Amino acid sequence: MRILVTKMVKIPENCIVQQKGKVFTFQGPKGVLEEDCTRHMLTFDIYEGCIRIRLWNANRKAAAFATTAESLLRNCIKAVTVGFAFTMKAVYNHFSINFEVQENGKVLLVKNFLGEKNVKKFIMRGVAKVKLGTAKDTLVIEGPSLSDVSQSAGTITNLCKAKNRDSRIFLDGIFVVEKGVMA
């Protein structure tokens, strides 16, 4: 059992961090993000250009949770400074999959998936936005929040699968091919 566990997250120059209790607001060139840490039984403060995370009388699991909180805050800083982008590709054998982006990148319509007449509508989660990629049959989902971008990409992947068909033959779908930072 450790008496004190301390983790430090360095704040870069192009990021502004404000703290109110256990709620952090991150401002950077890619946007504004708010992280609520009230559910964490940790002590947070801004100390010498870093976010200091402290935990007293920690067992092994609690100390591991301090590391998890550190990585969450580090991802928020990375999100507002460089952003996150997932590139997705439509894979099809016979029926071509068509995309349409509406409402300034907040809504994606998938048409002609496996020859279906109905249109699949996806609303991007949170601050994530979708745009058509430069290559054929590609999408780029980008935004300052990793959880919003990855959850939107995962929803599209899960709902664009061939159901009630042999998965060895029907390989059609929309899949994530690259994860990176915003351009």
JSON list of C-alpha atoms in Angstrom, two decimals:
[
{"chain": "A", "resi": 1, "resn": "MET", "atom": "CA", "xyz": [0.00, 0.00, 0.00]},
{"chain": "A", "resi": 2, "resn": "ARG", "atom": "CA", "xyz": [1.43, 3.33, -1.05]},
{"chain": "A", "resi": 3, "resn": "ILE", "atom": "CA", "xyz": [0.99, 6.45, 1.02]},
{"chain": "A", "resi": 4, "resn": "LEU", "atom": "CA", "xyz": [0.96, 8.89, -1.90]},
{"chain": "A", "resi": 5, "resn": "VAL", "atom": "CA", "xyz": [0.62, 8.33, -5.66]},
{"chain": "A", "resi": 6, "resn": "THR", "atom": "CA", "xyz": [1.31, 11.39, -7.82]},
{"chain": "A", "resi": 7, "resn": "LYS", "atom": "CA", "xyz": [0.86, 11.66, -11.59]},
{"chain": "A", "resi": 8, "resn": "MET", "atom": "CA", "xyz": [1.69, 14.75, -13.65]},
{"chain": "A", "resi": 9, "resn": "VAL", "atom": "CA", "xyz": [0.26, 15.77, -17.04]},
{"chain": "A", "resi": 10, "resn": "LYS", "atom": "CA", "xyz": [2.24, 18.51, -18.77]},
{"chain": "A", "resi": 11, "resn": "ILE", "atom": "CA", "xyz": [0.24, 21.35, -20.34]},
{"chain": "A", "resi": 12, "resn": "PRO", "atom": "CA", "xyz": [1.69, 22.59, -23.68]},
{"chain": "A", "resi": 13, "resn": "GLU", "atom": "CA", "xyz": [1.93, 26.29, -24.57]},
{"chain": "A", "resi": 14, "resn": "ASN", "atom": "CA", "xyz": [-0.87, 26.22, -27.17]},
{"chain": "A", "resi": 15, "resn": "CYS", "atom": "CA", "xyz": [-3.40, 24.71, -24.72]},
{"chain": "A", "resi": 16, "resn": "ILE", "atom": "CA", "xyz": [-5.31, 26.61, -22.04]},
{"chain": "A", "resi": 17, "resn": "VAL", "atom": "CA", "xyz": [-6.63, 24.55, -19.11]},
{"chain": "A", "resi": 18, "resn": "GLN", "atom": "CA", "xyz": [-9.16, 25.87, -16.61]},
{"chain": "A", "resi": 19, "resn": "GLN", "atom": "CA", "xyz": [-10.29, 23.97, -13.54]},
{"chain": "A", "resi": 20, "resn": "LYS", "atom": "CA", "xyz": [-13.49, 24.35, -11.52]},
{"chain": "A", "resi": 21, "resn": "GLY", "atom": "CA", "xyz": [-13.54, 21.71, -8.83]},
{"chain": "A", "resi": 22, "resn": "LYS", "atom": "CA", "xyz": [-13.06, 18.47, -10.73]},
{"chain": "A", "resi": 23, "resn": "VAL", "atom": "CA", "xyz": [-14.29, 19.79, -14.09]},
{"chain": "A", "resi": 24, "resn": "PHE", "atom": "CA", "xyz": [-11.56, 20.70, -16.59]},
{"chain": "A", "resi": 25, "resn": "THR", "atom": "CA", "xyz": [-12.03, 22.88, -19.68]},
{"chain": "A", "resi": 26, "resn": "PHE", "atom": "CA", "xyz": [-9.39, 22.51, -22.40]},
{"chain": "A", "resi": 27, "resn": "GLN", "atom": "CA", "xyz": [-9.03, 25.16, -25.12]},
{"chain": "A", "resi": 28, "resn": "GLY", "atom": "CA", "xyz": [-6.74, 24.75, -28.09]},
{"chain": "A", "resi": 29, "resn": "PRO", "atom": "CA", "xyz": [-6.43, 25.37, -31.82]},
{"chain": "A", "resi": 30, "resn": "LYS", "atom": "CA", "xyz": [-8.80, 22.48, -32.70]},
{"chain": "A", "resi": 31, "resn": "GLY", "atom": "CA", "xyz": [-11.62, 23.42, -30.33]},
{"chain": "A", "resi": 32, "resn": "VAL", "atom": "CA", "xyz": [-12.88, 23.36, -26.76]},
{"chain": "A", "resi": 33, "resn": "LEU", "atom": "CA", "xyz": [-13.37, 20.20, -24.73]},
{"chain": "A", "resi": 34, "resn": "GLU", "atom": "CA", "xyz": [-14.73, 19.66, -21.23]},
{"chain": "A", "resi": 35, "resn": "GLU", "atom": "CA", "xyz": [-13.80, 16.68, -19.06]},
{"chain": "A", "resi": 36, "resn": "ASP", "atom": "CA", "xyz": [-15.79, 15.91, -15.91]},
{"chain": "A", "resi": 37, "resn": "CYS", "atom": "CA", "xyz": [-13.69, 14.07, -13.31]},
{"chain": "A", "resi": 38, "resn": "THR", "atom": "CA", "xyz": [-16.14, 14.30, -10.40]},
{"chain": "A", "resi": 39, "resn": "ARG", "atom": "CA", "xyz": [-16.67, 10.54, -10.38]},
{"chain": "A", "resi": 40, "resn": "HIS", "atom": "CA", "xyz": [-12.95, 9.95, -9.70]},
{"chain": "A", "resi": 41, "resn": "MET", "atom": "CA", "xyz": [-11.87, 9.69, -6.07]},
{"chain": "A", "resi": 42, "resn": "LEU", "atom": "CA", "xyz": [-8.67, 11.61, -6.79]},
{"chain": "A", "resi": 43, "resn": "THR", "atom": "CA", "xyz": [-7.33, 15.08, -6.01]},
{"chain": "A", "resi": 44, "resn": "PHE", "atom": "CA", "xyz": [-6.66, 17.32, -9.01]},
{"chain": "A", "resi": 45, "resn": "ASP", "atom": "CA", "xyz": [-4.88, 20.67, -9.16]},
{"chain": "A", "resi": 46, "resn": "ILE", "atom": "CA", "xyz": [-2.85, 22.75, -11.62]},
{"chain": "A", "resi": 47, "resn": "TYR", "atom": "CA", "xyz": [0.72, 23.01, -10.36]},
{"chain": "A", "resi": 48, "resn": "GLU", "atom": "CA", "xyz": [3.75, 24.51, -12.18]},
{"chain": "A", "resi": 49, "resn": "GLY", "atom": "CA", "xyz": [2.34, 24.17, -15.70]},
{"chain": "A", "resi": 50, "resn": "CYS", "atom": "CA", "xyz": [1.10, 20.63, -15.11]},
{"chain": "A", "resi": 51, "resn": "ILE", "atom": "CA", "xyz": [-2.09, 18.95, -13.98]},
{"chain": "A", "resi": 52, "resn": "ARG", "atom": "CA", "xyz": [-1.23, 17.12, -10.78]},
{"chain": "A", "resi": 53, "resn": "ILE", "atom": "CA", "xyz": [-3.22, 14.01, -9.87]},
{"chain": "A", "resi": 54, "resn": "ARG", "atom": "CA", "xyz": [-2.80, 12.79, -6.29]},
{"chain": "A", "resi": 55, "resn": "LEU", "atom": "CA", "xyz": [-4.12, 9.82, -4.36]},
{"chain": "A", "resi": 56, "resn": "TRP", "atom": "CA", "xyz": [-3.40, 8.93, -0.75]},
{"chain": "A", "resi": 57, "resn": "ASN", "atom": "CA", "xyz": [-3.33, 5.44, 0.80]},
{"chain": "A", "resi": 58, "resn": "ALA", "atom": "CA", "xyz": [-3.73, 3.66, -2.51]},
{"chain": "A", "resi": 59, "resn": "ASN", "atom": "CA", "xyz": [-3.77, -0.04, -3.11]},
{"chain": "A", "resi": 60, "resn": "ARG", "atom": "CA", "xyz": [-2.72, -1.46, -6.49]},
{"chain": "A", "resi": 61, "resn": "LYS", "atom": "CA", "xyz": [-6.11, -1.03, -8.21]},
{"chain": "A", "resi": 62, "resn": "ALA", "atom": "CA", "xyz": [-6.54, 2.55, -7.03]},
{"chain": "A", "resi": 63, "resn": "ALA", "atom": "CA", "xyz": [-3.02, 3.42, -8.20]},
{"chain": "A", "resi": 64, "resn": "ALA", "atom": "CA", "xyz": [-3.86, 1.96, -11.60]},
{"chain": "A", "resi": 65, "resn": "PHE", "atom": "CA", "xyz": [-6.93, 4.19, -11.72]},
{"chain": "A", "resi": 66, "resn": "ALA", "atom": "CA", "xyz": [-4.73, 7.25, -11.19]},
{"chain": "A", "resi": 67, "resn": "THR", "atom": "CA", "xyz": [-2.84, 6.23, -14.34]},
{"chain": "A", "resi": 68, "resn": "THR", "atom": "CA", "xyz": [-6.16, 5.89, -16.19]},
{"chain": "A", "resi": 69, "resn": "ALA", "atom": "CA", "xyz": [-7.18, 9.41, -15.17]},
{"chain": "A", "resi": 70, "resn": "GLU", "atom": "CA", "xyz": [-3.77, 10.66, -16.32]},
{"chain": "A", "resi": 71, "resn": "SER", "atom": "CA", "xyz": [-4.25, 9.14, -19.78]},
{"chain": "A", "resi": 72, "resn": "LEU", "atom": "CA", "xyz": [-7.79, 10.60, -20.03]},
{"chain": "A", "resi": 73, "resn": "LEU", "atom": "CA", "xyz": [-6.47, 14.11, -19.37]},
{"chain": "A", "resi": 74, "resn": "ARG", "atom": "CA", "xyz": [-3.52, 13.57, -21.73]},
{"chain": "A", "resi": 75, "resn": "ASN", "atom": "CA", "xyz": [-5.98, 12.53, -24.49]},
{"chain": "A", "resi": 76, "resn": "CYS", "atom": "CA", "xyz": [-8.00, 15.71, -23.89]},
{"chain": "A", "resi": 77, "resn": "ILE", "atom": "CA", "xyz": [-4.88, 17.83, -24.34]},
{"chain": "A", "resi": 78, "resn": "LYS", "atom": "CA", "xyz": [-3.96, 15.94, -27.50]},
{"chain": "A", "resi": 79, "resn": "ALA", "atom": "CA", "xyz": [-7.53, 16.33, -28.76]},
{"chain": "A", "resi": 80, "resn": "VAL", "atom": "CA", "xyz": [-7.62, 20.13, -28.58]},
{"chain": "A", "resi": 81, "resn": "THR", "atom": "CA", "xyz": [-4.09, 20.58, -29.94]},
{"chain": "A", "resi": 82, "resn": "VAL", "atom": "CA", "xyz": [-4.03, 18.15, -32.90]},
{"chain": "A", "resi": 83, "resn": "GLY", "atom": "CA", "xyz": [-7.47, 16.45, -32.98]},
{"chain": "A", "resi": 84, "resn": "PHE", "atom": "CA", "xyz": [-8.38, 12.91, -34.02]},
{"chain": "A", "resi": 85, "resn": "ALA", "atom": "CA", "xyz": [-9.38, 11.49, -37.40]},
{"chain": "A", "resi": 86, "resn": "PHE", "atom": "CA", "xyz": [-10.53, 8.01, -38.45]},
{"chain": "A", "resi": 87, "resn": "THR", "atom": "CA", "xyz": [-10.50, 7.06, -42.13]},
{"chain": "A", "resi": 88, "resn": "MET", "atom": "CA", "xyz": [-13.13, 4.51, -43.17]},
{"chain": "A", "resi": 89, "resn": "LYS", "atom": "CA", "xyz": [-13.48, 2.62, -46.43]},
{"chain": "A", "resi": 90, "resn": "ALA", "atom": "CA", "xyz": [-16.55, 1.04, -47.99]},
{"chain": "A", "resi": 91, "resn": "VAL", "atom": "CA", "xyz": [-15.87, -2.52, -49.15]},
{"chain": "A", "resi": 92, "resn": "TYR", "atom": "CA", "xyz": [-18.37, -4.12, -51.51]},
{"chain": "A", "resi": 93, "resn": "ASN", "atom": "CA", "xyz": [-18.51, -6.88, -54.09]},
{"chain": "A", "resi": 94, "resn": "HIS", "atom": "CA", "xyz": [-21.53, -6.21, -56.31]},
{"chain": "A", "resi": 95, "resn": "PHE", "atom": "CA", "xyz": [-23.75, -3.39, -55.06]},
{"chain": "A", "resi": 96, "resn": "SER", "atom": "CA", "xyz": [-21.80, -0.15, -54.74]},
{"chain": "A", "resi": 97, "resn": "ILE", "atom": "CA", "xyz": [-22.27, 1.70, -51.45]},
{"chain": "A", "resi": 98, "resn": "ASN", "atom": "CA", "xyz": [-23.06, 5.41, -51.84]},
{"chain": "A", "resi": 99, "resn": "PHE", "atom": "CA", "xyz": [-22.57, 8.13, -49.23]},
{"chain": "A", "resi": 100, "resn": "GLU", "atom": "CA", "xyz": [-24.24, 11.46, -48.69]},
{"chain": "A", "resi": 101, "resn": "VAL", "atom": "CA", "xyz": [-23.16, 13.97, -46.03]},
{"chain": "A", "resi": 102, "resn": "GLN", "atom": "CA", "xyz": [-25.79, 16.39, -44.70]},
{"chain": "A", "resi": 103, "resn": "GLU", "atom": "CA", "xyz": [-26.15, 19.14, -42.11]},
{"chain": "A", "resi": 104, "resn": "ASN", "atom": "CA", "xyz": [-22.55, 20.34, -42.30]},
{"chain": "A", "resi": 105, "resn": "GLY", "atom": "CA", "xyz": [-21.05, 16.93, -41.53]},
{"chain": "A", "resi": 106, "resn": "LYS", "atom": "CA", "xyz": [-23.33, 15.90, -38.66]},
{"chain": "A", "resi": 107, "resn": "VAL", "atom": "CA", "xyz": [-25.43, 13.35, -40.61]},
{"chain": "A", "resi": 108, "resn": "LEU", "atom": "CA", "xyz": [-24.24, 10.54, -42.89]},
{"chain": "A", "resi": 109, "resn": "LEU", "atom": "CA", "xyz": [-26.61, 8.69, -45.24]},
{"chain": "A", "resi": 110, "resn": "VAL", "atom": "CA", "xyz": [-25.54, 5.28, -46.55]},
{"chain": "A", "resi": 111, "resn": "LYS", "atom": "CA", "xyz": [-27.42, 4.21, -49.68]},
{"chain": "A", "resi": 112, "resn": "ASN", "atom": "CA", "xyz": [-27.58, 0.94, -51.63]},
{"chain": "A", "resi": 113, "resn": "PHE", "atom": "CA", "xyz": [-25.90, -1.18, -48.94]},
{"chain": "A", "resi": 114, "resn": "LEU", "atom": "CA", "xyz": [-26.21, -4.80, -50.21]},
{"chain": "A", "resi": 115, "resn": "GLY", "atom": "CA", "xyz": [-28.78, -3.52, -52.73]},
{"chain": "A", "resi": 116, "resn": "GLU", "atom": "CA", "xyz": [-31.23, -2.46, -50.02]},
{"chain": "A", "resi": 117, "resn": "LYS", "atom": "CA", "xyz": [-33.70, 0.27, -50.91]},
{"chain": "A", "resi": 118, "resn": "ASN", "atom": "CA", "xyz": [-33.78, 1.77, -47.43]},
{"chain": "A", "resi": 119, "resn": "VAL", "atom": "CA", "xyz": [-31.28, 4.46, -46.47]},
{"chain": "A", "resi": 120, "resn": "LYS", "atom": "CA", "xyz": [-29.20, 4.07, -43.29]},
{"chain": "A", "resi": 121, "resn": "LYS", "atom": "CA", "xyz": [-28.91, 7.34, -41.39]},
{"chain": "A", "resi": 122, "resn": "PHE", "atom": "CA", "xyz": [-26.08, 7.96, -38.93]},
{"chain": "A", "resi": 123, "resn": "ILE", "atom": "CA", "xyz": [-25.92, 11.01, -36.67]},
{"chain": "A", "resi": 124, "resn": "MET", "atom": "CA", "xyz": [-22.38, 11.78, -35.56]},
{"chain": "A", "resi": 125, "resn": "ARG", "atom": "CA", "xyz": [-21.91, 11.75, -31.81]},
{"chain": "A", "resi": 126, "resn": "GLY", "atom": "CA", "xyz": [-20.94, 14.91, -29.94]},
{"chain": "A", "resi": 127, "resn": "VAL", "atom": "CA", "xyz": [-18.48, 17.16, -31.75]},
{"chain": "A", "resi": 128, "resn": "ALA", "atom": "CA", "xyz": [-17.45, 14.60, -34.41]},
{"chain": "A", "resi": 129, "resn": "LYS", "atom": "CA", "xyz": [-17.98, 15.52, -38.06]},
{"chain": "A", "resi": 130, "resn": "VAL", "atom": "CA", "xyz": [-17.85, 13.39, -41.20]},
{"chain": "A", "resi": 131, "resn": "LYS", "atom": "CA", "xyz": [-16.63, 14.33, -44.66]},
{"chain": "A", "resi": 132, "resn": "LEU", "atom": "CA", "xyz": [-16.00, 12.45, -47.87]},
{"chain": "A", "resi": 133, "resn": "GLY", "atom": "CA", "xyz": [-12.39, 11.36, -48.35]},
{"chain": "A", "resi": 134, "resn": "THR", "atom": "CA", "xyz": [-10.17, 12.15, -51.32]},
{"chain": "A", "resi": 135, "resn": "ALA", "atom": "CA", "xyz": [-9.92, 8.51, -52.44]},
{"chain": "A", "resi": 136, "resn": "LYS", "atom": "CA", "xyz": [-12.88, 6.57, -53.82]},
{"chain": "A", "resi": 137, "resn": "ASP", "atom": "CA", "xyz": [-15.36, 5.13, -51.29]},
{"chain": "A", "resi": 138, "resn": "THR", "atom": "CA", "xyz": [-13.67, 6.67, -48.24]},
{"chain": "A", "resi": 139, "resn": "LEU", "atom": "CA", "xyz": [-14.98, 8.69, -45.31]},
{"chain": "A", "resi": 140, "resn": "VAL", "atom": "CA", "xyz": [-13.07, 10.76, -42.77]},
{"chain": "A", "resi": 141, "resn": "ILE", "atom": "CA", "xyz": [-14.57, 11.21, -39.31]},
{"chain": "A", "resi": 142, "resn": "GLU", "atom": "CA", "xyz": [-12.74, 13.88, -37.35]},
{"chain": "A", "resi": 143, "resn": "GLY", "atom": "CA", "xyz": [-13.14, 15.96, -34.24]},
{"chain": "A", "resi": 144, "resn": "PRO", "atom": "CA", "xyz": [-11.49, 17.06, -31.03]},
{"chain": "A", "resi": 145, "resn": "SER", "atom": "CA", "xyz": [-12.91, 14.23, -28.91]},
{"chain": "A", "resi": 146, "resn": "LEU", "atom": "CA", "xyz": [-11.45, 10.74, -29.27]},
{"chain": "A", "resi": 147, "resn": "SER", "atom": "CA", "xyz": [-14.49, 9.08, -27.68]},
{"chain": "A", "resi": 148, "resn": "ASP", "atom": "CA", "xyz": [-16.94, 10.85, -30.02]},
{"chain": "A", "resi": 149, "resn": "VAL", "atom": "CA", "xyz": [-14.90, 10.08, -33.15]},
{"chain": "A", "resi": 150, "resn": "SER", "atom": "CA", "xyz": [-14.28, 6.43, -32.28]},
{"chain": "A", "resi": 151, "resn": "GLN", "atom": "CA", "xyz": [-17.87, 5.81, -31.15]},
{"chain": "A", "resi": 152, "resn": "SER", "atom": "CA", "xyz": [-19.26, 7.29, -34.38]},
{"chain": "A", "resi": 153, "resn": "ALA", "atom": "CA", "xyz": [-16.90, 5.12, -36.45]},
{"chain": "A", "resi": 154, "resn": "GLY", "atom": "CA", "xyz": [-17.79, 2.03, -34.43]},
{"chain": "A", "resi": 155, "resn": "THR", "atom": "CA", "xyz": [-21.52, 2.63, -34.84]},
{"chain": "A", "resi": 156, "resn": "ILE", "atom": "CA", "xyz": [-21.15, 2.90, -38.62]},
{"chain": "A", "resi": 157, "resn": "THR", "atom": "CA", "xyz": [-19.04, -0.28, -38.74]},
{"chain": "A", "resi": 158, "resn": "ASN", "atom": "CA", "xyz": [-21.44, -2.30, -36.57]},
{"chain": "A", "resi": 159, "resn": "LEU", "atom": "CA", "xyz": [-24.62, -1.27, -38.37]},
{"chain": "A", "resi": 160, "resn": "CYS", "atom": "CA", "xyz": [-23.17, -1.76, -41.86]},
{"chain": "A", "resi": 161, "resn": "LYS", "atom": "CA", "xyz": [-22.60, -5.50, -41.64]},
{"chain": "A", "resi": 162, "resn": "ALA", "atom": "CA", "xyz": [-24.31, -8.21, -43.66]},
{"chain": "A", "resi": 163, "resn": "LYS", "atom": "CA", "xyz": [-26.77, -9.76, -41.23]},
{"chain": "A", "resi": 164, "resn": "ASN", "atom": "CA", "xyz": [-28.33, -13.21, -41.64]},
{"chain": "A", "resi": 165, "resn": "ARG", "atom": "CA", "xyz": [-25.86, -14.02, -44.40]},
{"chain": "A", "resi": 166, "resn": "ASP", "atom": "CA", "xyz": [-22.69, -16.10, -44.55]},
{"chain": "A", "resi": 167, "resn": "SER", "atom": "CA", "xyz": [-19.91, -13.81, -43.29]},
{"chain": "A", "resi": 168, "resn": "ARG", "atom": "CA", "xyz": [-17.29, -15.75, -45.27]},
{"chain": "A", "resi": 169, "resn": "ILE", "atom": "CA", "xyz": [-18.95, -14.79, -48.55]},
{"chain": "A", "resi": 170, "resn": "PHE", "atom": "CA", "xyz": [-20.65, -11.45, -47.83]},
{"chain": "A", "resi": 171, "resn": "LEU", "atom": "CA", "xyz": [-17.69, -9.28, -46.81]},
{"chain": "A", "resi": 172, "resn": "ASP", "atom": "CA", "xyz": [-19.48, -6.00, -47.57]},
{"chain": "A", "resi": 173, "resn": "GLY", "atom": "CA", "xyz": [-19.28, -3.22, -45.02]},
{"chain": "A", "resi": 174, "resn": "ILE", "atom": "CA", "xyz": [-17.67, 0.04, -43.98]},
{"chain": "A", "resi": 175, "resn": "PHE", "atom": "CA", "xyz": [-14.47, -0.47, -42.01]},
{"chain": "A", "resi": 176, "resn": "VAL", "atom": "CA", "xyz": [-11.87, 1.70, -40.25]},
{"chain": "A", "resi": 177, "resn": "VAL", "atom": "CA", "xyz": [-8.62, 1.58, -42.22]},
{"chain": "A", "resi": 178, "resn": "GLU", "atom": "CA", "xyz": [-6.59, 4.32, -40.53]},
{"chain": "A", "resi": 179, "resn": "LYS", "atom": "CA", "xyz": [-6.52, 6.12, -37.20]},
{"chain": "A", "resi": 180, "resn": "GLY", "atom": "CA", "xyz": [-4.59, 9.34, -36.85]},
{"chain": "A", "resi": 181, "resn": "VAL", "atom": "CA", "xyz": [-4.66, 13.07, -36.22]},
{"chain": "A", "resi": 182, "resn": "MET", "atom": "CA", "xyz": [-6.65, 15.76, -38.01]},
{"chain": "A", "resi": 183, "resn": "ALA", "atom": "CA", "xyz": [-5.12, 17.32, -41.09]}
]
